[in-house]
Coordinates of C-alpha atoms in Angstrom, one line a residue:
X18 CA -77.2 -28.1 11.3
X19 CA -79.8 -31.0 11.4
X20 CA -77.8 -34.0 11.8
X21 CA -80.5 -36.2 11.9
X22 CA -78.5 -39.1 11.2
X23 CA -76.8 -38.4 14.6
X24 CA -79.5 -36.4 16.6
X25 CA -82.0 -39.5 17.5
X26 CA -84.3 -39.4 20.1
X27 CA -83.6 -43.5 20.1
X28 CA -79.9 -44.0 19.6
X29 CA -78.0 -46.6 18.1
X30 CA -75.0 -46.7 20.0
X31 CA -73.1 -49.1 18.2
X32 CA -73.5 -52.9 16.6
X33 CA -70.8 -53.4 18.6
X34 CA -71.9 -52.8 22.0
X35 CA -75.0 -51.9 24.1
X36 CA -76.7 -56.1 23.0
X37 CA -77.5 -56.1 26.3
X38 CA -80.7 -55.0 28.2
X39 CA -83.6 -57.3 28.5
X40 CA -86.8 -56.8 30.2
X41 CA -89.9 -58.6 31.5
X42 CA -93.8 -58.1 30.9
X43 CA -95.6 -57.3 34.2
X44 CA -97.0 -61.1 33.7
X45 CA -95.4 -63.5 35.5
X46 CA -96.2 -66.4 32.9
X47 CA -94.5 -64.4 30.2
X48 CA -90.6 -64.1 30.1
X49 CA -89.7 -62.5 26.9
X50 CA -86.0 -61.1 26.3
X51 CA -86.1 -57.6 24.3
X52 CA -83.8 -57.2 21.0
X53 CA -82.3 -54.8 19.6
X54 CA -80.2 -51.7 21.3
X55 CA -81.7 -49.7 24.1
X56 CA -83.2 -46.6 24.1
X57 CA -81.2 -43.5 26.1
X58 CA -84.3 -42.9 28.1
X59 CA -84.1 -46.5 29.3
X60 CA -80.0 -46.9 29.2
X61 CA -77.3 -45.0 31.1
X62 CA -78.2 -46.8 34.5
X63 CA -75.8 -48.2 35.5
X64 CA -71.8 -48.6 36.0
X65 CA -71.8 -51.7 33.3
X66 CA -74.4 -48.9 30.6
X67 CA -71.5 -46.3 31.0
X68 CA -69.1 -48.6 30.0
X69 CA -70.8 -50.0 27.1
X70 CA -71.0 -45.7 26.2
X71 CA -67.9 -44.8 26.5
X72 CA -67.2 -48.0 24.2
X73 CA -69.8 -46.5 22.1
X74 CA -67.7 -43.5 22.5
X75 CA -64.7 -44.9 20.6
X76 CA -66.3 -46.7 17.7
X77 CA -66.4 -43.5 15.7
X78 CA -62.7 -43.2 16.2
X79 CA -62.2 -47.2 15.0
X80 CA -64.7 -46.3 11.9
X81 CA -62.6 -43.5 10.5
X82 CA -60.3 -46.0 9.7
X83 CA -61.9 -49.1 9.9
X84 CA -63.8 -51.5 7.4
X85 CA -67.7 -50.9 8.2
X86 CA -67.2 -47.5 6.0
X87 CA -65.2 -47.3 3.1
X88 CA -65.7 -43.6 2.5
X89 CA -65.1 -42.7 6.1
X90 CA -61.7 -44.7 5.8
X91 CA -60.9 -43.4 2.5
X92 CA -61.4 -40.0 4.1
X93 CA -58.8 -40.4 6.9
X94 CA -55.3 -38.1 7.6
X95 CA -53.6 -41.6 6.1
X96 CA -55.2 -40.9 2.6
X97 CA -57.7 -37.9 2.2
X98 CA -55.0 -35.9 4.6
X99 CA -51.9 -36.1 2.8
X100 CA -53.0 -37.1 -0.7
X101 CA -52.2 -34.3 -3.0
X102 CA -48.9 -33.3 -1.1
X103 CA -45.3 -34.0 -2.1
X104 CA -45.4 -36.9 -0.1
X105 CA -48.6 -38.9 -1.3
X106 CA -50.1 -39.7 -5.0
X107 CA -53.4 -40.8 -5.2
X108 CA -53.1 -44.0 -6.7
X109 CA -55.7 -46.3 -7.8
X110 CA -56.2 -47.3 -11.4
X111 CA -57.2 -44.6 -13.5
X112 CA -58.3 -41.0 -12.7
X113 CA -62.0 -41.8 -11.9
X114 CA -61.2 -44.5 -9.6
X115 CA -61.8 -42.6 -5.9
X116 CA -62.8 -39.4 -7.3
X117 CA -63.1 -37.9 -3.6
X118 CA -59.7 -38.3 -3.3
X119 CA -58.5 -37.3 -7.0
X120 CA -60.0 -34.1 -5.6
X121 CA -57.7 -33.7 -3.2
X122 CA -55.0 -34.9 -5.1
X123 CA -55.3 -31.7 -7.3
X124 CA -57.3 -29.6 -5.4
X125 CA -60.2 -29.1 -7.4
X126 CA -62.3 -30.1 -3.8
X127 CA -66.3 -29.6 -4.5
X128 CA -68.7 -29.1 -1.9
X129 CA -70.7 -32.4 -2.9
X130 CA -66.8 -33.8 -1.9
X131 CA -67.7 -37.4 0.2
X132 CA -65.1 -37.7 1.6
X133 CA -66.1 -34.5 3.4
X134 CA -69.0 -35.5 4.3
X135 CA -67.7 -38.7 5.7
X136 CA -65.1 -36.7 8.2
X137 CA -68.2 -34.3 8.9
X138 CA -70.8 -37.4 9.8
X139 CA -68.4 -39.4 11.8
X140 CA -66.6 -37.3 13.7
X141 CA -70.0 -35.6 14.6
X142 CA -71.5 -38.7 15.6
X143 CA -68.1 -39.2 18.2
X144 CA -69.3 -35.8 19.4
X145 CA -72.5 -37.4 19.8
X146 CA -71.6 -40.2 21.9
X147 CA -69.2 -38.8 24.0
X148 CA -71.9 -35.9 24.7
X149 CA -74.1 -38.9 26.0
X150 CA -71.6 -40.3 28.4
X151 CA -70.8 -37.0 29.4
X152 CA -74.3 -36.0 30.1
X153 CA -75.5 -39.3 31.4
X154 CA -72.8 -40.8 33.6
X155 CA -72.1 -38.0 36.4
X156 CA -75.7 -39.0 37.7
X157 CA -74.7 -42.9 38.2
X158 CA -74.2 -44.5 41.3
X159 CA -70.6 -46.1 40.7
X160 CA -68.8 -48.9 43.6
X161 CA -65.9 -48.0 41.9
X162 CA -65.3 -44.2 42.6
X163 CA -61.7 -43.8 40.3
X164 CA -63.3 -45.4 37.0
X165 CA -66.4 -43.3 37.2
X166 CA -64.0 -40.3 36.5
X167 CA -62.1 -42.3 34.4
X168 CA -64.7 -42.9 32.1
X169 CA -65.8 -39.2 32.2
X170 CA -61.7 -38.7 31.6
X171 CA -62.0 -40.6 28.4
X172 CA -64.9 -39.1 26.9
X173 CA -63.2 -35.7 27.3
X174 CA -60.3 -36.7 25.8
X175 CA -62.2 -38.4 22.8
X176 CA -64.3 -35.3 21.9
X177 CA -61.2 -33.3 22.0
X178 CA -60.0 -35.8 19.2
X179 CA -63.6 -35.7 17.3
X180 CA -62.9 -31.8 17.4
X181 CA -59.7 -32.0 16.7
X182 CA -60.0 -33.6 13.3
X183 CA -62.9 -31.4 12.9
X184 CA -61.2 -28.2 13.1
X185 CA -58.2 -29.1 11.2
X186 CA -60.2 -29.9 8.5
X187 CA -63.2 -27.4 8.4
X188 CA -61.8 -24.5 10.7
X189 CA -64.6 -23.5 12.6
X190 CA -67.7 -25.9 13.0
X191 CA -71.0 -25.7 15.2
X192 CA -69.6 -26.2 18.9
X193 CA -72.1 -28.6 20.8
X194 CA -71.2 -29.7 24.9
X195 CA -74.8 -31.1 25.3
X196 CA -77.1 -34.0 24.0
X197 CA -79.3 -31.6 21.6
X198 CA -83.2 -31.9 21.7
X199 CA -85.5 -31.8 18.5
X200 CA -85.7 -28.2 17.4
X201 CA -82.2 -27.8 18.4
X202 CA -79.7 -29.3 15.8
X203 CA -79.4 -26.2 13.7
X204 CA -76.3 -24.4 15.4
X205 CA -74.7 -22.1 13.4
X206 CA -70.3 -22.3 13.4
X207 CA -68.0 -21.4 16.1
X208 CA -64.8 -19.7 15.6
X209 CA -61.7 -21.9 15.0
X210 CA -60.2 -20.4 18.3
X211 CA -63.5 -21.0 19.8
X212 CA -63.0 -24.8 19.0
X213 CA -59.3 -24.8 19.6
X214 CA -60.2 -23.2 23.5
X215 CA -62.7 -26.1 24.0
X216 CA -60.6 -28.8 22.9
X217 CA -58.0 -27.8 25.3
X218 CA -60.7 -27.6 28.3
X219 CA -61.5 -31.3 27.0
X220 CA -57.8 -32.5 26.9
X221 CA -56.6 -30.6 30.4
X222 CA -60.0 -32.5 32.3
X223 CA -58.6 -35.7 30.8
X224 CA -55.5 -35.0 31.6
X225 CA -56.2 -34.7 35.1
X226 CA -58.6 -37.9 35.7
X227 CA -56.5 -40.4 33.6
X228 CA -54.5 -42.9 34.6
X229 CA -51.3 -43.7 32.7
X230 CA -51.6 -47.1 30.5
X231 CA -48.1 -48.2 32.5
X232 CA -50.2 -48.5 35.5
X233 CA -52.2 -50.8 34.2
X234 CA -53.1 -54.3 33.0
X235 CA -52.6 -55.1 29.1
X236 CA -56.0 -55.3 28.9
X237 CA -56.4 -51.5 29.3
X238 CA -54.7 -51.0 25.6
X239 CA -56.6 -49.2 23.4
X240 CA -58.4 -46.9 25.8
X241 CA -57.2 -43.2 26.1
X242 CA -54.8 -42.7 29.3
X243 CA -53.0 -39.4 30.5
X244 CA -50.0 -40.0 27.7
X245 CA -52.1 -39.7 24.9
X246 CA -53.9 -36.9 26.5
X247 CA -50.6 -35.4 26.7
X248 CA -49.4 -36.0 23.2
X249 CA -52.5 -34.5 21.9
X250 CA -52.3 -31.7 23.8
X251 CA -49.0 -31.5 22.4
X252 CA -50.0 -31.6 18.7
X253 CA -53.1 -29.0 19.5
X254 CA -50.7 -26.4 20.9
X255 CA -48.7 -26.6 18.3
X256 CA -50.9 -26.4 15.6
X257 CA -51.7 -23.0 17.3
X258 CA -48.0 -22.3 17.6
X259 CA -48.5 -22.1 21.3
X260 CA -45.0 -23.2 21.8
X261 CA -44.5 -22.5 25.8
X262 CA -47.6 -25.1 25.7
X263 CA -46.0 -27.5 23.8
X264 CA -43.1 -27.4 25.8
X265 CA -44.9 -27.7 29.2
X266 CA -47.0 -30.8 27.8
X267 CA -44.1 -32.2 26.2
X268 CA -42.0 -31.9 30.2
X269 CA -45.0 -33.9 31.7
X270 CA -45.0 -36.7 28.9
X271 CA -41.9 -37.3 28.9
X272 CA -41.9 -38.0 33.0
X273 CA -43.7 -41.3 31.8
X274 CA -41.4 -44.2 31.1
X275 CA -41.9 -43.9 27.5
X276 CA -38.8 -45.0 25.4
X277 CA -38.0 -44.9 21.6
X278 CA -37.9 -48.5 20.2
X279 CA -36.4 -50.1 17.1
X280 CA -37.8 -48.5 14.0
X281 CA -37.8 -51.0 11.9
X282 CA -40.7 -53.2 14.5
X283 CA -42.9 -50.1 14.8
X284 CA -45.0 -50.9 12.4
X285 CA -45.0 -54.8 13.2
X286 CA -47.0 -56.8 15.2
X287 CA -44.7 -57.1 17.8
X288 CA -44.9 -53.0 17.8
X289 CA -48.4 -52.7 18.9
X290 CA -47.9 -50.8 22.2
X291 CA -44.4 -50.5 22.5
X292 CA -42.6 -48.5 24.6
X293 CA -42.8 -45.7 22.3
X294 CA -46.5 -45.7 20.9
X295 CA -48.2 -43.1 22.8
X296 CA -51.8 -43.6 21.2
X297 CA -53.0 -46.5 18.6
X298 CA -56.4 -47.6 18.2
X299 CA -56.9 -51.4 18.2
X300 CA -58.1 -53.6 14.9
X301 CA -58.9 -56.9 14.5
X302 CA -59.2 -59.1 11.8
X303 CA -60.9 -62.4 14.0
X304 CA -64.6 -61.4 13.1
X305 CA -66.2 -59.5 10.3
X306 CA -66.0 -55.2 10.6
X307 CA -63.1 -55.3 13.2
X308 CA -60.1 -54.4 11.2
X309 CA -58.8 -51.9 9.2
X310 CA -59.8 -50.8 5.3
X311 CA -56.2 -48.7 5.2
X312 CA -53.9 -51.7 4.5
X313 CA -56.1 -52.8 1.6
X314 CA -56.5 -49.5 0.4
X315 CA -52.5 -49.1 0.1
X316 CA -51.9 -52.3 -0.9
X317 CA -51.1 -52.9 -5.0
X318 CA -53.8 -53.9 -7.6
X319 CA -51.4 -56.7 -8.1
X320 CA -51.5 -58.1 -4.2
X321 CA -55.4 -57.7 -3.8
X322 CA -55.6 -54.1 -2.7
X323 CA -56.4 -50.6 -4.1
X324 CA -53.2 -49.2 -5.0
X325 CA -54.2 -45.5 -2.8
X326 CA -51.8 -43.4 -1.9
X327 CA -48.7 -44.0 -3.4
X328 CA -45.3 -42.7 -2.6
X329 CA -43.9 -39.5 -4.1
X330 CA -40.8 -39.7 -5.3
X331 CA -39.9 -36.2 -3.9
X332 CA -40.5 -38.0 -0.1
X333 CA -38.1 -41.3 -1.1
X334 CA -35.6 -38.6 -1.9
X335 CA -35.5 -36.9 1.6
X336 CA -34.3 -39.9 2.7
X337 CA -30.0 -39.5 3.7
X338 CA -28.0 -42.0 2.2
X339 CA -28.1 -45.5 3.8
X340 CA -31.4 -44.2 6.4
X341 CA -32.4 -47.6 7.4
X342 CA -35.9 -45.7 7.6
X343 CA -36.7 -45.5 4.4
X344 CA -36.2 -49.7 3.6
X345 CA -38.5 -50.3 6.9
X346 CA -41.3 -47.2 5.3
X347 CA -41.5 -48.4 1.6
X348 CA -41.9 -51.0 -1.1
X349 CA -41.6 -51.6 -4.7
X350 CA -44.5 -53.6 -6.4
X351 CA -44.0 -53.1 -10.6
X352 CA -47.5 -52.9 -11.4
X353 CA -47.8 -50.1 -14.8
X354 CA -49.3 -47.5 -13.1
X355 CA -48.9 -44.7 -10.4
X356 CA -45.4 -44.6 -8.6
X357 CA -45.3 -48.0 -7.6
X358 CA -43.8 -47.4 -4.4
X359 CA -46.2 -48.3 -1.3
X360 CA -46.3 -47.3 2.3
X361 CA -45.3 -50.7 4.2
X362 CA -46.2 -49.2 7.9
X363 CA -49.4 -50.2 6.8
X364 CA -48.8 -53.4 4.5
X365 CA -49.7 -57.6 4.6
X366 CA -47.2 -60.4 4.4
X367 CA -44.8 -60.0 2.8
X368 CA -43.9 -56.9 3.2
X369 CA -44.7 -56.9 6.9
X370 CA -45.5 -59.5 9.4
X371 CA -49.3 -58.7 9.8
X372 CA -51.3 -61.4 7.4
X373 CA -53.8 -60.8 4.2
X374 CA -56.9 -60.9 6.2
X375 CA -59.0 -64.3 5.7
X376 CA -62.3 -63.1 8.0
X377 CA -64.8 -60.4 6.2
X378 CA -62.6 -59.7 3.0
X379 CA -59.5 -57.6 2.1
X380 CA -60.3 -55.0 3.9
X381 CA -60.5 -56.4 7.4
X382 CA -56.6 -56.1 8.0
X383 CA -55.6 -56.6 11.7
X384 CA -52.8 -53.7 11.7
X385 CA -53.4 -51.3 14.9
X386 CA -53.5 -47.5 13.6
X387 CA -50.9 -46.1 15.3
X388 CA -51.5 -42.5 15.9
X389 CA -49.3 -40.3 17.9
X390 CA -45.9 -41.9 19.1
X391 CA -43.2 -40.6 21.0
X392 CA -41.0 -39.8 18.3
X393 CA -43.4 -37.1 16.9
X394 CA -43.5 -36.1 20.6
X395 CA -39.7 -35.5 21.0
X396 CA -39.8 -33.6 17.4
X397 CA -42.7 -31.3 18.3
X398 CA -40.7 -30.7 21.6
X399 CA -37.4 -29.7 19.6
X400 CA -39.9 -27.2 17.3
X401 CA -41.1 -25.2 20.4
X402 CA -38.0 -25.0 22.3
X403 CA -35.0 -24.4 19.0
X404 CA -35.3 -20.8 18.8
X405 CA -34.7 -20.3 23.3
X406 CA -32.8 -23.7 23.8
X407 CA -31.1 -24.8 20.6
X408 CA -28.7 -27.2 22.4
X409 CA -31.9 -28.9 23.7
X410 CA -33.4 -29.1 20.4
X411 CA -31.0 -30.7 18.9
X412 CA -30.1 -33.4 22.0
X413 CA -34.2 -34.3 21.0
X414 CA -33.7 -34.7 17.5
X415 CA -30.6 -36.6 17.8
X416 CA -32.9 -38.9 19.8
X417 CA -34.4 -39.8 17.1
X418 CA -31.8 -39.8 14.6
X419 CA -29.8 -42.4 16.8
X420 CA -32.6 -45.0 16.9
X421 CA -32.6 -44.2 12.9
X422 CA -29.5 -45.9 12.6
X423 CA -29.7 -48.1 15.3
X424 CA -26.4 -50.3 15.6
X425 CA -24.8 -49.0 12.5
X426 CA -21.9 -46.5 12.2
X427 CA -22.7 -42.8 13.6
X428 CA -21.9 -42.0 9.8
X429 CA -25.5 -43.4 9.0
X430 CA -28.0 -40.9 9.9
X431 CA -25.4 -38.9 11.8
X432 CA -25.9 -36.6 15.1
X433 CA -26.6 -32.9 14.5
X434 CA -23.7 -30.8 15.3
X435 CA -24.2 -29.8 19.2
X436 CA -24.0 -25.9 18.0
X437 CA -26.3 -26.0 15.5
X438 CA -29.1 -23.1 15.9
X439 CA -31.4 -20.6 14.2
X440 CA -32.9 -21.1 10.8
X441 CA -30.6 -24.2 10.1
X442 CA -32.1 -26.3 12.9
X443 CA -35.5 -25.7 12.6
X444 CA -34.9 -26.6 9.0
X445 CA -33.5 -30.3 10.2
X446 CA -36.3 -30.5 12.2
X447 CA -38.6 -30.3 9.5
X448 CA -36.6 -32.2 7.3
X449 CA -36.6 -34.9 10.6
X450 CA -40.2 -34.6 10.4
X451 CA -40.8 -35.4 7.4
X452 CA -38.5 -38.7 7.2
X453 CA -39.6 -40.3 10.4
X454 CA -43.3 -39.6 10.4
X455 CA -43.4 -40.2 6.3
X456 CA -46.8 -42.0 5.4
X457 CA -48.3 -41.4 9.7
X458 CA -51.0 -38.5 7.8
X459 CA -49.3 -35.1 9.4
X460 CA -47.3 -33.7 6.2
X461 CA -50.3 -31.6 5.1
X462 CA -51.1 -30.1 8.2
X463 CA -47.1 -29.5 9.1
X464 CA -47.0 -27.5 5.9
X465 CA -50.2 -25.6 7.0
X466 CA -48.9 -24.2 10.2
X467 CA -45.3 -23.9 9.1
X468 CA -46.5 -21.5 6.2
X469 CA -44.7 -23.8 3.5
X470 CA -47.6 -25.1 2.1
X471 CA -48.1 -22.3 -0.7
X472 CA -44.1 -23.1 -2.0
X473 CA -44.4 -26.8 -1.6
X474 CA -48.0 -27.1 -2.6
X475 CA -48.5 -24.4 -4.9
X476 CA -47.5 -26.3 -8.1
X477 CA -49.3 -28.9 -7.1
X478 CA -52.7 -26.9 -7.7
X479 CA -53.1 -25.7 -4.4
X480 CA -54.7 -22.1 -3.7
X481 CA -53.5 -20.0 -0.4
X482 CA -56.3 -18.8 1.9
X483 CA -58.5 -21.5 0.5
X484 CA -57.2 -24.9 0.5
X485 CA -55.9 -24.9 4.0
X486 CA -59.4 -26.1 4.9
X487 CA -62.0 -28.2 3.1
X488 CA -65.6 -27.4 2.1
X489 CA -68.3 -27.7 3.9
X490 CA -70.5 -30.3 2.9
X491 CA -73.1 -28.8 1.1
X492 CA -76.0 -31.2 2.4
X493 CA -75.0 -30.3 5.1
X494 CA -75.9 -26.2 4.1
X495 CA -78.8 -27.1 2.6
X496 CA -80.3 -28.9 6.1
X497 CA -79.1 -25.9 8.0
X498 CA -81.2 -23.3 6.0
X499 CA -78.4 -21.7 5.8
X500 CA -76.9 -21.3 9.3
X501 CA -74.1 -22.8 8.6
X502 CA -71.6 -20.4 6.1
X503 CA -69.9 -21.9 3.5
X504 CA -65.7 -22.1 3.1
X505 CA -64.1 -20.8 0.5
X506 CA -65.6 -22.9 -2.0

């Protein structure tokens, strides 16, 4: 695999960080600053270089959805992930318009696929940087003993994410712990429980080092902490069905004084990190490549968007009667086309309370991406424990059901009977899955490791023991001389 996009002897870190560094000629009479970013050999020096990497670290995460790349965004679990599932219609204006993504929509996935490529490029590039600070840091001399390990905490916890979305969308992918040298980029794929065992190494060193975000200043939102570390862990194991995991993750995350919150704000600006957001990443629309691409995207033709990823009408219809979720998920824009029905978690005014972006276009929309919250936590818990503690499971998903229907009567979005059990609960669970994490990106992957997804997906043009994953990207082949083996594509 010659990523030599990634694999630089003189990195670029980021435009967003690393402006520092200047130097002077060994002339006294001659001052001159030095532009441009650093190069490694001269960088990772000191406490103030490791955190400009492990900010470094994140912008890969930020990009996936942000409004620098438009093919990396388009490629994300919000679009790319669930597009072609009962839940999400690809939208746009006409067949041709996203053709990555048409793809998807009815599987018919090539290798030449971008938005592959995109998910293959910038998650490796997070691998990348967090390999840096990784690699570099342990050998600077910190004042401040408890954020040196913090900032080795984080980098393990983001390239447990970078390998997280890796795996889940490839399988098995070339496993690299180290900051390559020339002559070493070509590494052929590890097994998908390979990956899966190093992600959780990652995730249980994070877990250990980092501090929870509640025991810290607001300014610390946005960086990884030992919640999110938690949840992920929570959403690895059970995407291995490693349900005593799940549980025993789930027990320690929900020691931390994380509490549901209105549904109906989640999604608002006054939702960014509320009490029940256990990961988001932060997006800004004050200066130009800050914000987010994935409100334009969904947004209608007609309101100065894309019109991606529309709303099945098989999801509005999971929906109970009266659900106050499914007023505060959707909206109706009559536009001619598509389903006209439009995911408002990620919506401008007004439809929402976040503004139409003024600063670096439409798609430089200040919503925060929120991406695990406690709610998906409590459901994942009720999945792992129905079949040995049904009584549990159900006092979990009720959890969620009450905040559902907040003040009104228990006859909207009523409590699971106490007894329920067996095939019948994990059913609702599903089903609670599905309407309170609707347009969040995890539909495809739930049916994946539930086994539903040949029923539910099959008419849809999706082929068992083959679509699960996507295709390699071929250029990505070709530079490997054939090291790397091919999906089933």
């Amino acid at each position: 695999m010659k990523l030599y996009n990634i694999f630089k002897r003189n990195v670029k870190l980021s435009s967003v960080i690393l402006i520092l560094v200047s130097a002077s000629c060994d002339k006294d009479y001659l001052d001159v600053g030095v532009y441009g970013t650093p190069e490694v050999a001269n960088f990772y020096k000191t406490a103030v270089d490791a955190e400009q990497g492990i900010t470094g670290a994140y912008s890969p995460m930020r990009e996936q959805f942000g409004r620098e790349n438009f093919l990396a965004s388009t490629a994300c679990n919000l679009l790319f992930g669930d597009i072609g599932t009962d839940d999400l219609l690809k939208g746009g204006a006409r067949t041709n318009d996203g053709p990555q993504l048409f793809e998807k929509e009815n599987y018919s996935l090539t290798t030449s696929n971008q938005a592959c490529e995109a998910i293959w490029k910038v998650n490796f590039k997070g691998v990348f940087y967090t390999n840096l600070v990784l690699n570099k840091v342990p050998d600077i001399v910190f004042t401040d003993a408890v954020r040196k390990k913090e900032i080795l905490a984080e980098a393990h916890f983001l390239r447990a994410y970078y390998y997280y979305y890796l795996v889940t969308t490839f399988g098995g992918v070339p496993l690299i712990d180290t900051v390559l040298k020339e002559g070493d980029y070509n590494i052929p794929r590890a097994t998908k429980e390979t990956i899966y065992t190093f992600i959780e190494s990652d995730l249980k060193a994070a877990i250990l080092d980092l501090p929870s975000r509640f025991t810290k200043p607001a300014t610390y939102l946005g960086h990884a902490d030992k919640g999110a570390a938690l949840g992920l862990m929570m959403r690895v194991s059970l995407y291995q069905n490693k349900m005593d995991q799940v549980k025993t993750y789930g027990d320690q995350l929900f020691a931390l004084p994380y509490v549901l919150t209105d549904y109906a704000t989640i999604f608002r600006q006054e939702g960014e990190w509320n009490s029940g957001s256990v990961l988001e990443i932060n997006m800004s629309s004050n200066s130009n490549f800050l914000g987010t691409w994935i409100s334009s995207m969904m947004t209608p033709r007609t309101k100065g968007g894309i019109g991606f990823g529309q709303i099945q009408p098989n999801l509005r219809s999971e929906f109970e009667i009266n659900d106050p979720r499914i007023t505060a998920s959707f909206y109706n824009v009559a536009g001619g086309y598509g389903t006209e029905w439009y995911n408002k978690k990620y919506s401008w005014a007004p439809y929402s309370n976040y503004s139409k972006p003024t600063t670096g276009g439409n798609g430089n929309s200040a919503n925060n991406i929120r991406l695990i919250r406690l709610a998906d936590a409590y459901l994942m818990y009720a999945e792992a424990i129905y079949k040995d503690d049904a009584p549990t499971a159900v006092i979990y998903v009720n959890k969620v059901r009450k905040r559902a229907r907040g003040t009104q009567p228990i006859t909207v979005v009523p409590d699971l009977i106490p007894t329920l059990n067996g095939d019948a609960l994990r059913d609702a669970i599903y089903h609670e899955r599905r309407v309170e994490l609707a347009g969040e990106g995890l539909r495809f992957q739930d049916l994946i490791r539930t086994g539903r997804a040949k029923a539910v997906l099959g008419p849809l043009g999706f082929v068992e023991n083959k679509n699960e994953i996507m295709p390699i990207p071929y250029s990505q082949v070709q530079l490997s001389q054939g090291v790397l083996l091919q999906n089933n594509y």
